Amino acid sequence: MRSVSNRTRIGLLAAFTAFSAVLSTGSATAATELNGDWAPFDRCPVDAPAMLAADGINTIATCIASSSVTGSITLGKSKVPTANSDLQLGVIQRSDGTNSLVAPPEGALTADAAEVPGGLLGLMCPSAIPFVSAICRQLTDNNLNRITATIEPAGAPRDFNMVAAFSTGEPILTIPVRIHLRNPFLGDKCYIGTTANPVLLKPQNLNVPSLSLQRFAADGTRDDEGEMGRYTFAGADQGDAAFAVPGASGCGAGLLDWAVNLKTGLPSAAGKNSVKLNDTSTYFGSPYDPAGLAPDEGKKLSEFWHSAVR
């Protein structure tokens, strides 16, 4: 195996400590299929100008991916399961210890929609309000009753804390989201939270993840002397129980906002809501020797990524 300096190894490790986290978001976007150990990074923004500009010494470009298959989010009185979720970001680590995040063009978060238990009957019915009662009487058709919920980005992730990746009980980053509720009666513009007033999730590790390192070739093939390195964090549940949730908006052209809020107990103050993602898998990918690629580390990262496209 080729030898690399302690500074290089420290640089790689620090670049990978940029953790991830959290929830589902808009319906999953078709992503590029990558070979081998590149596979988790299929939406990494390797061609973003900030990533391409990384020189490998003063700045290091890294890909991050985190996913979870199951979980749940509790908003006020309502608990909704989360479906397959995927968070991907680019991280630019600077030599002074600061960093910045780069989101893919379609946003950092994507996920499948989850079905709300009980549907509209559970969300609004029964009701003593004639207008709502009239809707409740029509919900004999499952398609009319069915509600899907999707957590979508409502702003750029921020407040990135690299140290929290290896610890528990400390927020890793802040992710602004909104919950999109879809149903024929609610319409397609029914949200809990908005881009102006989002739900601010600050996920943290609930238990210490296991850690392993993989070396692989530029095209993703496993190689103990490969150009790339990948840290894998596995087995940690992630969660947050300290966020506030604003009320609903745009439901039934705004006519049903109050009904959704009344049944679900929204708006809901901090401490009355929670999110948990089960058994997350998180990956950090970067050239194993970023300084050895100076001054073109970011460009080489992009070149390697594209060479792995299947």
Tab-separated table of C-alpha atoms in Angstrom:
chain	number	residue	atom	x	y	z
A	1	MET	CA	0.000	0.000	0.000
A	2	ARG	CA	1.376	3.456	-0.867
A	3	SER	CA	2.392	5.526	2.129
A	4	VAL	CA	0.772	8.902	2.768
A	5	SER	CA	1.645	11.582	5.302
A	6	ASN	CA	-0.077	11.957	8.658
A	7	ARG	CA	-1.330	15.330	7.448
A	8	THR	CA	-2.977	13.666	4.458
A	9	ARG	CA	-4.663	11.036	6.606
A	10	ILE	CA	-5.850	13.706	9.028
A	11	GLY	CA	-7.168	15.730	6.114
A	12	LEU	CA	-9.108	12.747	4.799
A	13	LEU	CA	-10.509	11.915	8.212
A	14	ALA	CA	-11.527	15.504	8.895
A	15	ALA	CA	-13.204	15.733	5.524
A	16	PHE	CA	-15.218	12.639	6.338
A	17	THR	CA	-16.332	13.790	9.755
A	18	ALA	CA	-18.842	16.032	8.106
A	19	PHE	CA	-21.884	13.932	9.003
A	20	SER	CA	-25.320	13.848	7.586
A	21	ALA	CA	-28.585	13.089	8.668
A	22	VAL	CA	-32.125	13.097	8.346
A	23	LEU	CA	-35.262	12.830	6.779
A	24	SER	CA	-37.123	12.204	3.717
A	25	THR	CA	-37.970	14.877	1.250
A	26	GLY	CA	-39.736	15.222	-2.021
A	27	SER	CA	-40.329	12.212	-4.170
A	28	ALA	CA	-37.145	10.402	-4.953
A	29	THR	CA	-35.288	11.759	-7.960
A	30	ALA	CA	-33.793	9.442	-10.529
A	31	ALA	CA	-30.063	9.417	-9.888
A	32	THR	CA	-26.997	8.311	-11.790
A	33	GLU	CA	-26.007	4.677	-11.217
A	34	LEU	CA	-22.402	4.399	-10.077
A	35	ASN	CA	-20.046	1.451	-9.895
A	36	GLY	CA	-18.826	-0.234	-6.713
A	37	ASP	CA	-17.945	1.886	-3.685
A	38	TRP	CA	-19.047	5.040	-5.498
A	39	ALA	CA	-22.678	3.780	-5.445
A	40	PRO	CA	-23.957	5.748	-2.403
A	41	PHE	CA	-22.829	9.053	-3.936
A	42	ASP	CA	-25.074	9.026	-6.998
A	43	ARG	CA	-26.195	12.656	-6.472
A	44	CYS	CA	-22.936	14.163	-5.238
A	45	PRO	CA	-22.577	17.667	-6.751
A	46	VAL	CA	-19.074	17.001	-8.084
A	47	ASP	CA	-19.506	19.464	-10.949
A	48	ALA	CA	-20.553	22.424	-8.767
A	49	PRO	CA	-18.061	25.311	-9.192
A	50	ALA	CA	-17.137	25.308	-5.493
A	51	MET	CA	-16.341	21.592	-5.598
A	52	LEU	CA	-14.306	21.863	-8.800
A	53	ALA	CA	-12.301	24.742	-7.321
A	54	ALA	CA	-10.982	22.675	-4.354
A	55	ASP	CA	-7.195	22.447	-4.565
A	56	GLY	CA	-6.560	19.594	-2.118
A	57	ILE	CA	-4.477	21.684	0.292
A	58	ASN	CA	-6.340	24.852	1.254
A	59	THR	CA	-9.684	23.300	0.370
A	60	ILE	CA	-10.780	19.671	0.118
A	61	ALA	CA	-13.947	18.556	-1.693
A	62	THR	CA	-15.813	15.591	-0.172
A	63	CYS	CA	-19.024	13.706	-1.033
A	64	ILE	CA	-21.489	12.810	1.740
A	65	ALA	CA	-24.459	10.441	1.551
A	66	SER	CA	-26.801	9.301	4.329
A	67	SER	CA	-29.861	7.085	4.035
A	68	SER	CA	-32.481	5.354	6.153
A	69	VAL	CA	-35.241	2.947	5.164
A	70	THR	CA	-37.604	3.453	8.114
A	71	GLY	CA	-38.395	6.008	10.765
A	72	SER	CA	-41.131	8.270	12.046
A	73	ILE	CA	-41.953	11.901	12.687
A	74	THR	CA	-44.364	13.154	15.352
A	75	LEU	CA	-45.942	16.573	14.782
A	76	GLY	CA	-48.171	17.678	17.618
A	77	LYS	CA	-50.722	14.884	18.055
A	78	SER	CA	-49.930	13.048	14.808
A	79	LYS	CA	-47.270	10.419	14.134
A	80	VAL	CA	-46.354	9.610	10.535
A	81	PRO	CA	-43.882	6.964	9.283
A	82	THR	CA	-41.010	8.049	7.060
A	83	ALA	CA	-40.132	6.113	3.920
A	84	ASN	CA	-36.803	5.627	2.117
A	85	SER	CA	-34.806	8.807	2.638
A	86	ASP	CA	-31.557	10.037	1.175
A	87	LEU	CA	-29.436	13.068	2.062
A	88	GLN	CA	-26.487	13.970	-0.169
A	89	LEU	CA	-24.185	16.963	-0.017
A	90	GLY	CA	-20.789	18.142	-1.072
A	91	VAL	CA	-18.569	19.570	1.660
A	92	ILE	CA	-15.736	22.016	1.120
A	93	GLN	CA	-13.354	21.774	4.069
A	94	ARG	CA	-10.917	24.652	4.504
A	95	SER	CA	-7.500	24.506	6.096
A	96	ASP	CA	-8.612	26.958	8.815
A	97	GLY	CA	-11.151	24.388	10.090
A	98	THR	CA	-14.247	25.988	8.573
A	99	ASN	CA	-16.422	24.349	5.939
A	100	SER	CA	-19.277	25.013	3.570
A	101	LEU	CA	-21.995	22.786	2.168
A	102	VAL	CA	-22.929	22.322	-1.494
A	103	ALA	CA	-26.343	20.846	-2.341
A	104	PRO	CA	-27.134	18.890	-5.529
A	105	PRO	CA	-29.217	20.792	-8.112
A	106	GLU	CA	-32.424	18.963	-7.056
A	107	GLY	CA	-31.807	19.646	-3.366
A	108	ALA	CA	-29.967	17.820	-0.612
A	109	LEU	CA	-32.918	15.677	0.481
A	110	THR	CA	-35.000	13.231	-1.501
A	111	ALA	CA	-37.320	10.440	-0.405
A	112	ASP	CA	-40.378	8.405	-1.103
A	113	ALA	CA	-43.754	9.626	0.123
A	114	ALA	CA	-45.213	7.933	3.209
A	115	GLU	CA	-48.893	7.178	3.764
A	116	VAL	CA	-50.538	8.897	6.735
A	117	PRO	CA	-52.262	6.298	8.958
A	118	GLY	CA	-56.028	6.761	8.950
A	119	GLY	CA	-55.926	9.132	6.003
A	120	LEU	CA	-58.234	12.131	5.950
A	121	LEU	CA	-60.656	10.359	8.311
A	122	GLY	CA	-57.916	10.267	10.905
A	123	LEU	CA	-56.748	13.799	10.166
A	124	MET	CA	-60.058	15.699	10.242
A	125	CYS	CA	-62.950	13.409	11.160
A	126	PRO	CA	-65.303	13.267	12.948
A	127	SER	CA	-66.175	16.951	13.064
A	128	ALA	CA	-69.083	19.029	14.294
A	129	ILE	CA	-68.453	21.599	11.567
A	130	PRO	CA	-70.984	21.036	8.726
A	131	PHE	CA	-68.467	21.841	5.981
A	132	VAL	CA	-65.966	19.283	7.301
A	133	SER	CA	-68.681	16.749	8.125
A	134	ALA	CA	-69.830	16.884	4.507
A	135	ILE	CA	-66.310	15.940	3.396
A	136	CYS	CA	-66.135	13.152	5.980
A	137	ARG	CA	-69.314	11.575	4.575
A	138	GLN	CA	-67.664	11.287	1.161
A	139	LEU	CA	-64.601	9.373	2.378
A	140	THR	CA	-65.919	5.896	1.660
A	141	ASP	CA	-63.549	5.729	-1.339
A	142	ASN	CA	-60.044	4.848	-0.174
A	143	ASN	CA	-58.502	7.048	-2.872
A	144	LEU	CA	-60.358	10.055	-1.479
A	145	ASN	CA	-59.340	9.212	2.073
A	146	ARG	CA	-55.667	8.469	1.362
A	147	ILE	CA	-53.090	11.095	2.403
A	148	THR	CA	-49.404	10.948	1.614
A	149	ALA	CA	-46.822	12.990	3.500
A	150	THR	CA	-43.422	13.929	2.128
A	151	ILE	CA	-40.753	15.925	3.914
A	152	GLU	CA	-39.209	18.357	1.463
A	153	PRO	CA	-36.315	20.825	1.620
A	154	ALA	CA	-37.328	24.334	2.676
A	155	GLY	CA	-33.881	25.911	2.541
A	156	ALA	CA	-30.195	25.060	2.470
A	157	PRO	CA	-28.682	22.907	5.248
A	158	ARG	CA	-26.450	24.895	7.615
A	159	ASP	CA	-24.708	24.915	11.018
A	160	PHE	CA	-22.560	21.936	10.109
A	161	ASN	CA	-20.726	20.440	13.119
A	162	MET	CA	-18.114	17.865	12.093
A	163	VAL	CA	-17.281	16.747	15.640
A	164	ALA	CA	-20.878	15.621	16.215
A	165	ALA	CA	-20.428	12.851	13.636
A	166	PHE	CA	-18.555	10.707	16.142
A	167	SER	CA	-20.536	11.602	19.247
A	168	THR	CA	-24.086	11.417	20.562
A	169	GLY	CA	-26.455	14.081	21.815
A	170	GLU	CA	-25.006	16.919	19.722
A	171	PRO	CA	-26.690	18.388	16.613
A	172	ILE	CA	-24.854	17.582	13.409
A	173	LEU	CA	-26.445	20.236	11.213
A	174	THR	CA	-29.662	22.210	10.753
A	175	ILE	CA	-32.025	21.130	7.974
A	176	PRO	CA	-35.000	23.391	7.100
A	177	VAL	CA	-37.915	21.237	5.881
A	178	ARG	CA	-41.644	21.379	5.235
A	179	ILE	CA	-44.135	18.511	5.175
A	180	HIS	CA	-46.179	18.204	1.989
A	181	LEU	CA	-49.631	16.620	2.498
A	182	ARG	CA	-51.401	15.351	-0.636
A	183	ASN	CA	-55.074	14.382	-0.936
A	184	PRO	CA	-57.853	15.242	-3.443
A	185	PHE	CA	-59.641	17.392	-0.848
A	186	LEU	CA	-56.483	18.991	0.520
A	187	GLY	CA	-55.146	19.732	-2.948
A	188	ASP	CA	-51.484	19.805	-3.989
A	189	LYS	CA	-50.394	22.893	-2.020
A	190	CYS	CA	-51.076	21.731	1.535
A	191	TYR	CA	-47.963	22.119	3.689
A	192	ILE	CA	-46.963	22.051	7.317
A	193	GLY	CA	-44.218	24.646	7.406
A	194	THR	CA	-43.122	26.919	4.573
A	195	THR	CA	-39.876	28.147	3.056
A	196	ALA	CA	-40.358	31.361	5.055
A	197	ASN	CA	-41.270	29.509	8.283
A	198	PRO	CA	-39.835	25.981	8.031
A	199	VAL	CA	-39.504	23.140	10.488
A	200	LEU	CA	-35.870	23.285	11.621
A	201	LEU	CA	-34.571	19.768	12.207
A	202	LYS	CA	-31.267	19.387	14.068
A	203	PRO	CA	-30.544	15.655	13.947
A	204	GLN	CA	-28.030	13.981	16.215
A	205	ASN	CA	-26.742	10.469	16.741
A	206	LEU	CA	-28.791	8.589	19.323
A	207	ASN	CA	-26.105	5.912	19.582
A	208	VAL	CA	-22.479	5.709	18.450
A	209	PRO	CA	-22.152	4.382	14.880
A	210	SER	CA	-19.661	1.734	13.819
A	211	LEU	CA	-16.858	3.000	11.580
A	212	SER	CA	-14.959	1.354	8.729
A	213	LEU	CA	-12.696	2.579	5.915
A	214	GLN	CA	-12.691	1.337	2.332
A	215	ARG	CA	-10.070	2.140	-0.328
A	216	PHE	CA	-11.177	1.959	-3.955
A	217	ALA	CA	-10.029	2.808	-7.451
A	218	ALA	CA	-11.158	5.917	-9.285
A	219	ASP	CA	-13.898	3.927	-11.073
A	220	GLY	CA	-15.315	2.498	-7.820
A	221	THR	CA	-13.640	-0.937	-7.918
A	222	ARG	CA	-12.415	-2.055	-4.464
A	223	ASP	CA	-8.634	-1.577	-4.363
A	224	ASP	CA	-6.462	-1.391	-1.223
A	225	GLU	CA	-4.191	1.059	-3.025
A	226	GLY	CA	-6.942	2.960	-4.846
A	227	GLU	CA	-7.115	6.702	-5.372
A	228	MET	CA	-10.302	7.059	-3.334
A	229	GLY	CA	-11.215	6.533	0.326
A	230	ARG	CA	-14.646	6.025	1.863
A	231	TYR	CA	-15.594	6.084	5.524
A	232	THR	CA	-18.764	4.186	6.376
A	233	PHE	CA	-20.767	4.976	9.517
A	234	ALA	CA	-23.415	2.334	10.173
A	235	GLY	CA	-25.994	1.309	12.727
A	236	ALA	CA	-26.756	4.678	14.333
A	237	ASP	CA	-30.300	5.897	14.861
A	238	GLN	CA	-30.612	9.639	14.372
A	239	GLY	CA	-33.218	11.963	15.817
A	240	ASP	CA	-34.343	15.315	17.133
A	241	ALA	CA	-36.969	16.093	19.776
A	242	ALA	CA	-36.468	19.832	20.238
A	243	PHE	CA	-38.011	21.462	17.167
A	244	ALA	CA	-41.167	23.557	16.861
A	245	VAL	CA	-43.777	22.992	14.139
A	246	PRO	CA	-45.827	25.809	12.548
A	247	GLY	CA	-49.410	25.422	11.421
A	248	ALA	CA	-50.681	24.125	8.087
A	249	SER	CA	-51.201	26.345	5.042
A	250	GLY	CA	-52.700	25.948	1.577
A	251	CYS	CA	-54.907	22.984	2.559
A	252	GLY	CA	-58.082	22.944	0.476
A	253	ALA	CA	-57.053	26.328	-0.939
A	254	GLY	CA	-56.631	27.446	2.673
A	255	LEU	CA	-60.191	26.540	3.704
A	256	LEU	CA	-59.083	23.428	5.598
A	257	ASP	CA	-55.961	24.772	7.317
A	258	TRP	CA	-57.792	25.170	10.602
A	259	ALA	CA	-59.254	21.664	10.421
A	260	VAL	CA	-55.805	20.115	9.913
A	261	ASN	CA	-54.361	22.253	12.708
A	262	LEU	CA	-57.166	21.427	15.131
A	263	LYS	CA	-56.941	17.658	14.711
A	264	THR	CA	-53.138	17.498	14.702
A	265	GLY	CA	-52.536	20.031	17.460
A	266	LEU	CA	-50.636	22.551	15.357
A	267	PRO	CA	-48.836	24.853	15.698
A	268	SER	CA	-46.812	22.838	18.209
A	269	ALA	CA	-44.101	24.257	20.470
A	270	ALA	CA	-40.558	22.930	20.714
A	271	GLY	CA	-40.324	19.787	22.800
A	272	LYS	CA	-43.691	18.409	21.701
A	273	ASN	CA	-42.480	17.002	18.396
A	274	SER	CA	-39.880	14.438	17.386
A	275	VAL	CA	-38.249	12.684	14.475
A	276	LYS	CA	-36.309	9.429	14.408
A	277	LEU	CA	-34.536	7.659	11.550
A	278	ASN	CA	-33.665	4.033	12.166
A	279	ASP	CA	-30.336	2.369	11.398
A	280	THR	CA	-28.858	5.069	9.183
A	281	SER	CA	-26.013	4.370	6.780
A	282	THR	CA	-23.699	7.301	6.157
A	283	TYR	CA	-20.741	7.523	3.784
A	284	PHE	CA	-17.983	10.071	3.244
A	285	GLY	CA	-15.987	9.855	0.022
A	286	SER	CA	-12.845	11.792	-0.885
A	287	PRO	CA	-9.514	11.211	-2.629
A	288	TYR	CA	-7.370	9.240	-0.187
A	289	ASP	CA	-4.452	11.637	-0.709
A	290	PRO	CA	-6.060	15.015	-1.560
A	291	ALA	CA	-2.754	16.902	-1.305
A	292	GLY	CA	-1.273	14.550	-3.898
A	293	LEU	CA	-3.824	15.846	-6.412
A	294	ALA	CA	-3.118	19.537	-5.757
A	295	PRO	CA	-3.999	21.948	-7.192
A	296	ASP	CA	-6.781	19.981	-8.922
A	297	GLU	CA	-8.326	17.823	-6.170
A	298	GLY	CA	-11.882	18.975	-6.956
A	299	LYS	CA	-11.450	18.443	-10.683
A	300	LYS	CA	-9.990	14.984	-10.117
A	301	LEU	CA	-12.867	14.085	-7.775
A	302	SER	CA	-15.292	14.990	-10.569
A	303	GLU	CA	-13.239	13.015	-13.095
A	304	PHE	CA	-13.194	9.947	-10.838
A	305	TRP	CA	-16.960	10.189	-10.208
A	306	HIS	CA	-17.735	10.346	-13.916
A	307	SER	CA	-15.460	7.379	-14.618
A	308	ALA	CA	-17.669	5.286	-12.304
A	309	VAL	CA	-20.930	5.998	-14.158
A	310	ARG	CA	-22.458	2.714	-15.312
